[in-house]
Structures are given as C-alpha cells and as structure tokens.
Amino acid sequence: NPQSIFMVGLLCFLAGVFGGCATPSKYPTYVSVSERIQPVQEGYARVFFYTATPLSQDIFFKFSCDGERIGEARGFQAMFIDHHAGSIKVTVNSGGVWPAFTPKDLLLNLVAGETRYIQAEVDPNSSPFSPHLRLIIKDPDQAMQELNNCFYVGPSLPVIRKE
C-alpha cells in the first residue's frame, strides 16, 4: 500500500541522513587546523564558509566569490578565503542527491582586517519539492562554536613545527 511504501522510503532517507553524521571524515577537524591559520594580510578580509546542519550531509554546497569558484562543502565542513577589502558577491549553488536548487547570492562589503562567517543551509521553510538554499551571516561567537564541530576542507595550511 502507498503508506507502507512512503514509510519505508522515509526510514531509508533518515538512515542515510543520520548514518552519514557518524561516518568518520577523511578531513582534519577545524579545531586541529585552526592554530595554523595565518593572520589576515593587510588590505584583506577573511570570509569563512561552512555548513552545520545534518540535512546538509548529502548536498554539495558549491561556493563562489565574484564568479570565481572557491570550493565545495557538505554537512559540517568549512573553508575560508582571504579577499581584498571592498564589495564581494558570494554565491552558493548545490549538487548531490537532491534536486537542483536555485543559486543564492549574498552581497558583502568587507572591511580590511575583519573576519566574516557565512553559513549555507537548506531553507527549512522551503518545500521539499522545490527546496531553496540560504546564506546566513553569523555572529562570530556563534560561528566559532559551530566551526568547532566542522571538518576543514579548505586549502592546505602551513605546518607549524613544535620545538
């Protein structure tokens, strides 16, 4: 019957979503690399991009700035870029097992020396048949708590030798 088919499908979906949360990552944790992140260069600002919701496990969030691809992240993954101060257009698109999402843009005005935090997620108010992405500018304190639960998927960082 249709109700049984729906329930089996729902259980498989939930098992995939929550089973993915327990899967070990091949990436280092943000906490383990954070001390190796160099200070922002003069005239630049830093922008962190991350995802921090279980529903983002199977979605590849593809980030770009001013039309240039930065990278992609899945659930509980983070990266950053250093960008010259001034206006920047951040775009997130998607890929993965979900249907296509409409790209989402966010315009920022970066001040030299500042750090901004942008979280990407599926809008919980959107329809599952027509899902939408959203970009959220996060408070630094809240963002740091969320980043501590993420894996770092950005560019390689220098190794700091402990003497």
JSON list of C-alpha atoms in Angstrom, two decimals:
[
{"chain": "A", "resi": 1, "resn": "ASN", "atom": "CA", "xyz": [0.00, 0.00, 0.00]},
{"chain": "A", "resi": 2, "resn": "PRO", "atom": "CA", "xyz": [1.18, 3.60, -0.59]},
{"chain": "A", "resi": 3, "resn": "GLN", "atom": "CA", "xyz": [1.52, 4.41, 3.12]},
{"chain": "A", "resi": 4, "resn": "SER", "atom": "CA", "xyz": [3.89, 1.47, 3.67]},
{"chain": "A", "resi": 5, "resn": "ILE", "atom": "CA", "xyz": [6.00, 2.46, 0.67]},
{"chain": "A", "resi": 6, "resn": "PHE", "atom": "CA", "xyz": [6.19, 6.02, 2.00]},
{"chain": "A", "resi": 7, "resn": "MET", "atom": "CA", "xyz": [7.27, 4.84, 5.47]},
{"chain": "A", "resi": 8, "resn": "VAL", "atom": "CA", "xyz": [9.99, 2.56, 4.04]},
{"chain": "A", "resi": 9, "resn": "GLY", "atom": "CA", "xyz": [11.25, 5.44, 1.89]},
{"chain": "A", "resi": 10, "resn": "LEU", "atom": "CA", "xyz": [11.23, 7.82, 4.85]},
{"chain": "A", "resi": 11, "resn": "LEU", "atom": "CA", "xyz": [13.15, 5.34, 7.03]},
{"chain": "A", "resi": 12, "resn": "CYS", "atom": "CA", "xyz": [15.78, 4.84, 4.29]},
{"chain": "A", "resi": 13, "resn": "PHE", "atom": "CA", "xyz": [16.14, 8.59, 3.89]},
{"chain": "A", "resi": 14, "resn": "LEU", "atom": "CA", "xyz": [16.54, 9.17, 7.63]},
{"chain": "A", "resi": 15, "resn": "ALA", "atom": "CA", "xyz": [19.03, 6.31, 7.93]},
{"chain": "A", "resi": 16, "resn": "GLY", "atom": "CA", "xyz": [21.11, 7.89, 5.18]},
{"chain": "A", "resi": 17, "resn": "VAL", "atom": "CA", "xyz": [20.99, 11.34, 6.74]},
{"chain": "A", "resi": 18, "resn": "PHE", "atom": "CA", "xyz": [21.78, 10.30, 10.29]},
{"chain": "A", "resi": 19, "resn": "GLY", "atom": "CA", "xyz": [24.08, 7.44, 9.30]},
{"chain": "A", "resi": 20, "resn": "GLY", "atom": "CA", "xyz": [26.20, 9.95, 7.39]},
{"chain": "A", "resi": 21, "resn": "CYS", "atom": "CA", "xyz": [26.64, 12.01, 10.55]},
{"chain": "A", "resi": 22, "resn": "ALA", "atom": "CA", "xyz": [28.51, 9.15, 12.21]},
{"chain": "A", "resi": 23, "resn": "THR", "atom": "CA", "xyz": [30.80, 8.48, 9.26]},
{"chain": "A", "resi": 24, "resn": "PRO", "atom": "CA", "xyz": [34.41, 9.40, 10.03]},
{"chain": "A", "resi": 25, "resn": "SER", "atom": "CA", "xyz": [35.81, 12.14, 7.81]},
{"chain": "A", "resi": 26, "resn": "LYS", "atom": "CA", "xyz": [38.99, 11.99, 5.76]},
{"chain": "A", "resi": 27, "resn": "TYR", "atom": "CA", "xyz": [39.43, 15.70, 6.51]},
{"chain": "A", "resi": 28, "resn": "PRO", "atom": "CA", "xyz": [41.03, 17.22, 9.62]},
{"chain": "A", "resi": 29, "resn": "THR", "atom": "CA", "xyz": [38.81, 18.91, 12.17]},
{"chain": "A", "resi": 30, "resn": "TYR", "atom": "CA", "xyz": [38.65, 22.68, 12.14]},
{"chain": "A", "resi": 31, "resn": "VAL", "atom": "CA", "xyz": [39.92, 22.66, 15.73]},
{"chain": "A", "resi": 32, "resn": "SER", "atom": "CA", "xyz": [43.05, 20.72, 14.70]},
{"chain": "A", "resi": 33, "resn": "VAL", "atom": "CA", "xyz": [43.99, 23.19, 11.93]},
{"chain": "A", "resi": 34, "resn": "SER", "atom": "CA", "xyz": [42.79, 26.48, 13.44]},
{"chain": "A", "resi": 35, "resn": "GLU", "atom": "CA", "xyz": [46.12, 27.29, 15.11]},
{"chain": "A", "resi": 36, "resn": "ARG", "atom": "CA", "xyz": [47.86, 27.04, 11.71]},
{"chain": "A", "resi": 37, "resn": "ILE", "atom": "CA", "xyz": [45.64, 29.64, 10.04]},
{"chain": "A", "resi": 38, "resn": "GLN", "atom": "CA", "xyz": [47.79, 32.70, 9.39]},
{"chain": "A", "resi": 39, "resn": "PRO", "atom": "CA", "xyz": [46.59, 36.24, 10.22]},
{"chain": "A", "resi": 40, "resn": "VAL", "atom": "CA", "xyz": [44.77, 38.16, 7.50]},
{"chain": "A", "resi": 41, "resn": "GLN", "atom": "CA", "xyz": [47.10, 40.14, 5.22]},
{"chain": "A", "resi": 42, "resn": "GLU", "atom": "CA", "xyz": [46.94, 43.92, 5.27]},
{"chain": "A", "resi": 43, "resn": "GLY", "atom": "CA", "xyz": [44.19, 45.24, 2.99]},
{"chain": "A", "resi": 44, "resn": "TYR", "atom": "CA", "xyz": [42.29, 41.93, 3.06]},
{"chain": "A", "resi": 45, "resn": "ALA", "atom": "CA", "xyz": [39.37, 40.44, 4.97]},
{"chain": "A", "resi": 46, "resn": "ARG", "atom": "CA", "xyz": [38.69, 36.77, 5.71]},
{"chain": "A", "resi": 47, "resn": "VAL", "atom": "CA", "xyz": [35.41, 35.00, 4.92]},
{"chain": "A", "resi": 48, "resn": "PHE", "atom": "CA", "xyz": [34.61, 31.58, 6.37]},
{"chain": "A", "resi": 49, "resn": "PHE", "atom": "CA", "xyz": [32.04, 29.39, 4.61]},
{"chain": "A", "resi": 50, "resn": "TYR", "atom": "CA", "xyz": [30.53, 26.42, 6.37]},
{"chain": "A", "resi": 51, "resn": "THR", "atom": "CA", "xyz": [27.57, 24.09, 6.70]},
{"chain": "A", "resi": 52, "resn": "ALA", "atom": "CA", "xyz": [26.43, 22.92, 10.11]},
{"chain": "A", "resi": 53, "resn": "THR", "atom": "CA", "xyz": [23.17, 21.01, 9.79]},
{"chain": "A", "resi": 54, "resn": "PRO", "atom": "CA", "xyz": [22.56, 17.25, 9.45]},
{"chain": "A", "resi": 55, "resn": "LEU", "atom": "CA", "xyz": [20.26, 17.81, 6.47]},
{"chain": "A", "resi": 56, "resn": "SER", "atom": "CA", "xyz": [23.22, 19.20, 4.53]},
{"chain": "A", "resi": 57, "resn": "GLN", "atom": "CA", "xyz": [25.04, 15.82, 4.61]},
{"chain": "A", "resi": 58, "resn": "ASP", "atom": "CA", "xyz": [24.05, 14.79, 1.08]},
{"chain": "A", "resi": 59, "resn": "ILE", "atom": "CA", "xyz": [24.23, 18.22, -0.54]},
{"chain": "A", "resi": 60, "resn": "PHE", "atom": "CA", "xyz": [27.38, 19.70, -2.01]},
{"chain": "A", "resi": 61, "resn": "PHE", "atom": "CA", "xyz": [27.31, 23.42, -1.36]},
{"chain": "A", "resi": 62, "resn": "LYS", "atom": "CA", "xyz": [29.38, 24.98, -4.14]},
{"chain": "A", "resi": 63, "resn": "PHE", "atom": "CA", "xyz": [30.75, 28.37, -3.12]},
{"chain": "A", "resi": 64, "resn": "SER", "atom": "CA", "xyz": [31.99, 31.11, -5.42]},
{"chain": "A", "resi": 65, "resn": "CYS", "atom": "CA", "xyz": [33.01, 34.73, -4.92]},
{"chain": "A", "resi": 66, "resn": "ASP", "atom": "CA", "xyz": [32.62, 37.28, -7.68]},
{"chain": "A", "resi": 67, "resn": "GLY", "atom": "CA", "xyz": [32.04, 34.41, -10.12]},
{"chain": "A", "resi": 68, "resn": "GLU", "atom": "CA", "xyz": [35.23, 32.53, -9.18]},
{"chain": "A", "resi": 69, "resn": "ARG", "atom": "CA", "xyz": [34.76, 29.06, -7.71]},
{"chain": "A", "resi": 70, "resn": "ILE", "atom": "CA", "xyz": [36.11, 28.75, -4.16]},
{"chain": "A", "resi": 71, "resn": "GLY", "atom": "CA", "xyz": [35.26, 25.16, -3.28]},
{"chain": "A", "resi": 72, "resn": "GLU", "atom": "CA", "xyz": [32.52, 22.91, -2.02]},
{"chain": "A", "resi": 73, "resn": "ALA", "atom": "CA", "xyz": [31.43, 21.66, 1.36]},
{"chain": "A", "resi": 74, "resn": "ARG", "atom": "CA", "xyz": [28.95, 19.15, 2.71]},
{"chain": "A", "resi": 75, "resn": "GLY", "atom": "CA", "xyz": [27.43, 18.85, 6.15]},
{"chain": "A", "resi": 76, "resn": "PHE", "atom": "CA", "xyz": [29.72, 20.02, 8.95]},
{"chain": "A", "resi": 77, "resn": "GLN", "atom": "CA", "xyz": [32.53, 21.17, 6.66]},
{"chain": "A", "resi": 78, "resn": "ALA", "atom": "CA", "xyz": [34.25, 24.55, 6.50]},
{"chain": "A", "resi": 79, "resn": "MET", "atom": "CA", "xyz": [36.70, 26.58, 4.41]},
{"chain": "A", "resi": 80, "resn": "PHE", "atom": "CA", "xyz": [37.80, 30.18, 4.13]},
{"chain": "A", "resi": 81, "resn": "ILE", "atom": "CA", "xyz": [39.18, 32.70, 1.68]},
{"chain": "A", "resi": 82, "resn": "ASP", "atom": "CA", "xyz": [41.04, 35.94, 2.09]},
{"chain": "A", "resi": 83, "resn": "HIS", "atom": "CA", "xyz": [39.59, 38.61, -0.20]},
{"chain": "A", "resi": 84, "resn": "HIS", "atom": "CA", "xyz": [40.62, 42.20, -0.73]},
{"chain": "A", "resi": 85, "resn": "ALA", "atom": "CA", "xyz": [38.55, 44.71, 1.22]},
{"chain": "A", "resi": 86, "resn": "GLY", "atom": "CA", "xyz": [35.51, 46.09, -0.58]},
{"chain": "A", "resi": 87, "resn": "SER", "atom": "CA", "xyz": [32.42, 44.63, -2.19]},
{"chain": "A", "resi": 88, "resn": "ILE", "atom": "CA", "xyz": [32.13, 40.90, -2.79]},
{"chain": "A", "resi": 89, "resn": "LYS", "atom": "CA", "xyz": [29.34, 38.77, -4.21]},
{"chain": "A", "resi": 90, "resn": "VAL", "atom": "CA", "xyz": [29.11, 35.35, -2.57]},
{"chain": "A", "resi": 91, "resn": "THR", "atom": "CA", "xyz": [27.12, 32.67, -4.40]},
{"chain": "A", "resi": 92, "resn": "VAL", "atom": "CA", "xyz": [26.15, 29.19, -3.27]},
{"chain": "A", "resi": 93, "resn": "ASN", "atom": "CA", "xyz": [24.83, 26.50, -5.60]},
{"chain": "A", "resi": 94, "resn": "SER", "atom": "CA", "xyz": [24.25, 22.83, -4.97]},
{"chain": "A", "resi": 95, "resn": "GLY", "atom": "CA", "xyz": [24.88, 19.32, -6.13]},
{"chain": "A", "resi": 96, "resn": "GLY", "atom": "CA", "xyz": [24.46, 15.82, -4.76]},
{"chain": "A", "resi": 97, "resn": "VAL", "atom": "CA", "xyz": [21.47, 13.53, -4.44]},
{"chain": "A", "resi": 98, "resn": "TRP", "atom": "CA", "xyz": [18.95, 16.33, -4.01]},
{"chain": "A", "resi": 99, "resn": "PRO", "atom": "CA", "xyz": [17.10, 18.02, -6.87]},
{"chain": "A", "resi": 100, "resn": "ALA", "atom": "CA", "xyz": [18.63, 21.19, -8.28]},
{"chain": "A", "resi": 101, "resn": "PHE", "atom": "CA", "xyz": [18.46, 24.24, -6.06]},
{"chain": "A", "resi": 102, "resn": "THR", "atom": "CA", "xyz": [18.26, 27.83, -7.21]},
{"chain": "A", "resi": 103, "resn": "PRO", "atom": "CA", "xyz": [21.63, 29.55, -6.59]},
{"chain": "A", "resi": 104, "resn": "LYS", "atom": "CA", "xyz": [21.63, 32.07, -3.76]},
{"chain": "A", "resi": 105, "resn": "ASP", "atom": "CA", "xyz": [23.65, 35.30, -3.77]},
{"chain": "A", "resi": 106, "resn": "LEU", "atom": "CA", "xyz": [24.78, 37.49, -0.91]},
{"chain": "A", "resi": 107, "resn": "LEU", "atom": "CA", "xyz": [26.48, 40.88, -1.28]},
{"chain": "A", "resi": 108, "resn": "LEU", "atom": "CA", "xyz": [29.01, 41.82, 1.39]},
{"chain": "A", "resi": 109, "resn": "ASN", "atom": "CA", "xyz": [31.11, 44.90, 1.99]},
{"chain": "A", "resi": 110, "resn": "LEU", "atom": "CA", "xyz": [34.36, 43.71, 3.56]},
{"chain": "A", "resi": 111, "resn": "VAL", "atom": "CA", "xyz": [36.47, 45.92, 5.80]},
{"chain": "A", "resi": 112, "resn": "ALA", "atom": "CA", "xyz": [40.22, 45.29, 5.88]},
{"chain": "A", "resi": 113, "resn": "GLY", "atom": "CA", "xyz": [41.23, 43.06, 8.79]},
{"chain": "A", "resi": 114, "resn": "GLU", "atom": "CA", "xyz": [37.75, 41.76, 9.58]},
{"chain": "A", "resi": 115, "resn": "THR", "atom": "CA", "xyz": [36.55, 38.16, 9.56]},
{"chain": "A", "resi": 116, "resn": "ARG", "atom": "CA", "xyz": [33.03, 37.27, 8.40]},
{"chain": "A", "resi": 117, "resn": "TYR", "atom": "CA", "xyz": [31.22, 33.94, 8.82]},
{"chain": "A", "resi": 118, "resn": "ILE", "atom": "CA", "xyz": [28.71, 32.66, 6.26]},
{"chain": "A", "resi": 119, "resn": "GLN", "atom": "CA", "xyz": [26.65, 29.53, 6.89]},
{"chain": "A", "resi": 120, "resn": "ALA", "atom": "CA", "xyz": [24.93, 27.80, 3.97]},
{"chain": "A", "resi": 121, "resn": "GLU", "atom": "CA", "xyz": [21.88, 25.66, 4.56]},
{"chain": "A", "resi": 122, "resn": "VAL", "atom": "CA", "xyz": [18.68, 24.43, 3.04]},
{"chain": "A", "resi": 123, "resn": "ASP", "atom": "CA", "xyz": [15.90, 26.83, 3.96]},
{"chain": "A", "resi": 124, "resn": "PRO", "atom": "CA", "xyz": [13.77, 24.82, 6.42]},
{"chain": "A", "resi": 125, "resn": "ASN", "atom": "CA", "xyz": [10.69, 26.76, 5.29]},
{"chain": "A", "resi": 126, "resn": "SER", "atom": "CA", "xyz": [11.02, 25.73, 1.65]},
{"chain": "A", "resi": 127, "resn": "SER", "atom": "CA", "xyz": [9.09, 22.87, 0.09]},
{"chain": "A", "resi": 128, "resn": "PRO", "atom": "CA", "xyz": [10.86, 19.50, -0.23]},
{"chain": "A", "resi": 129, "resn": "PHE", "atom": "CA", "xyz": [9.71, 19.53, -3.86]},
{"chain": "A", "resi": 130, "resn": "SER", "atom": "CA", "xyz": [11.20, 22.97, -4.51]},
{"chain": "A", "resi": 131, "resn": "PRO", "atom": "CA", "xyz": [13.98, 23.44, -1.96]},
{"chain": "A", "resi": 132, "resn": "HIS", "atom": "CA", "xyz": [15.84, 26.72, -1.58]},
{"chain": "A", "resi": 133, "resn": "LEU", "atom": "CA", "xyz": [19.29, 27.48, -0.26]},
{"chain": "A", "resi": 134, "resn": "ARG", "atom": "CA", "xyz": [20.10, 30.33, 2.04]},
{"chain": "A", "resi": 135, "resn": "LEU", "atom": "CA", "xyz": [23.24, 32.09, 3.19]},
{"chain": "A", "resi": 136, "resn": "ILE", "atom": "CA", "xyz": [23.29, 33.38, 6.74]},
{"chain": "A", "resi": 137, "resn": "ILE", "atom": "CA", "xyz": [25.76, 35.92, 8.12]},
{"chain": "A", "resi": 138, "resn": "LYS", "atom": "CA", "xyz": [26.59, 34.54, 11.54]},
{"chain": "A", "resi": 139, "resn": "ASP", "atom": "CA", "xyz": [27.67, 36.22, 14.75]},
{"chain": "A", "resi": 140, "resn": "PRO", "atom": "CA", "xyz": [31.39, 35.46, 15.33]},
{"chain": "A", "resi": 141, "resn": "ASP", "atom": "CA", "xyz": [30.83, 33.81, 18.73]},
{"chain": "A", "resi": 142, "resn": "GLN", "atom": "CA", "xyz": [28.11, 31.51, 17.43]},
{"chain": "A", "resi": 143, "resn": "ALA", "atom": "CA", "xyz": [30.06, 30.78, 14.25]},
{"chain": "A", "resi": 144, "resn": "MET", "atom": "CA", "xyz": [33.17, 29.75, 16.21]},
{"chain": "A", "resi": 145, "resn": "GLN", "atom": "CA", "xyz": [31.10, 27.29, 18.26]},
{"chain": "A", "resi": 146, "resn": "GLU", "atom": "CA", "xyz": [29.69, 25.81, 15.04]},
{"chain": "A", "resi": 147, "resn": "LEU", "atom": "CA", "xyz": [33.09, 25.73, 13.30]},
{"chain": "A", "resi": 148, "resn": "ASN", "atom": "CA", "xyz": [34.47, 23.69, 16.19]},
{"chain": "A", "resi": 149, "resn": "ASN", "atom": "CA", "xyz": [32.10, 20.90, 15.08]},
{"chain": "A", "resi": 150, "resn": "CYS", "atom": "CA", "xyz": [33.22, 21.06, 11.44]},
{"chain": "A", "resi": 151, "resn": "PHE", "atom": "CA", "xyz": [35.89, 19.44, 9.32]},
{"chain": "A", "resi": 152, "resn": "TYR", "atom": "CA", "xyz": [38.26, 21.71, 7.41]},
{"chain": "A", "resi": 153, "resn": "VAL", "atom": "CA", "xyz": [38.07, 21.24, 3.61]},
{"chain": "A", "resi": 154, "resn": "GLY", "atom": "CA", "xyz": [39.86, 24.42, 2.51]},
{"chain": "A", "resi": 155, "resn": "PRO", "atom": "CA", "xyz": [43.33, 24.87, 1.04]},
{"chain": "A", "resi": 156, "resn": "SER", "atom": "CA", "xyz": [46.35, 23.27, 2.70]},
{"chain": "A", "resi": 157, "resn": "LEU", "atom": "CA", "xyz": [47.74, 25.17, 5.65]},
{"chain": "A", "resi": 158, "resn": "PRO", "atom": "CA", "xyz": [51.39, 25.50, 6.64]},
{"chain": "A", "resi": 159, "resn": "VAL", "atom": "CA", "xyz": [52.70, 23.01, 9.16]},
{"chain": "A", "resi": 160, "resn": "ILE", "atom": "CA", "xyz": [53.77, 24.55, 12.46]},
{"chain": "A", "resi": 161, "resn": "ARG", "atom": "CA", "xyz": [56.70, 22.70, 13.96]},
{"chain": "A", "resi": 162, "resn": "LYS", "atom": "CA", "xyz": [56.61, 22.36, 17.74]},
{"chain": "A", "resi": 163, "resn": "GLU", "atom": "CA", "xyz": [60.09, 22.69, 19.20]}
]
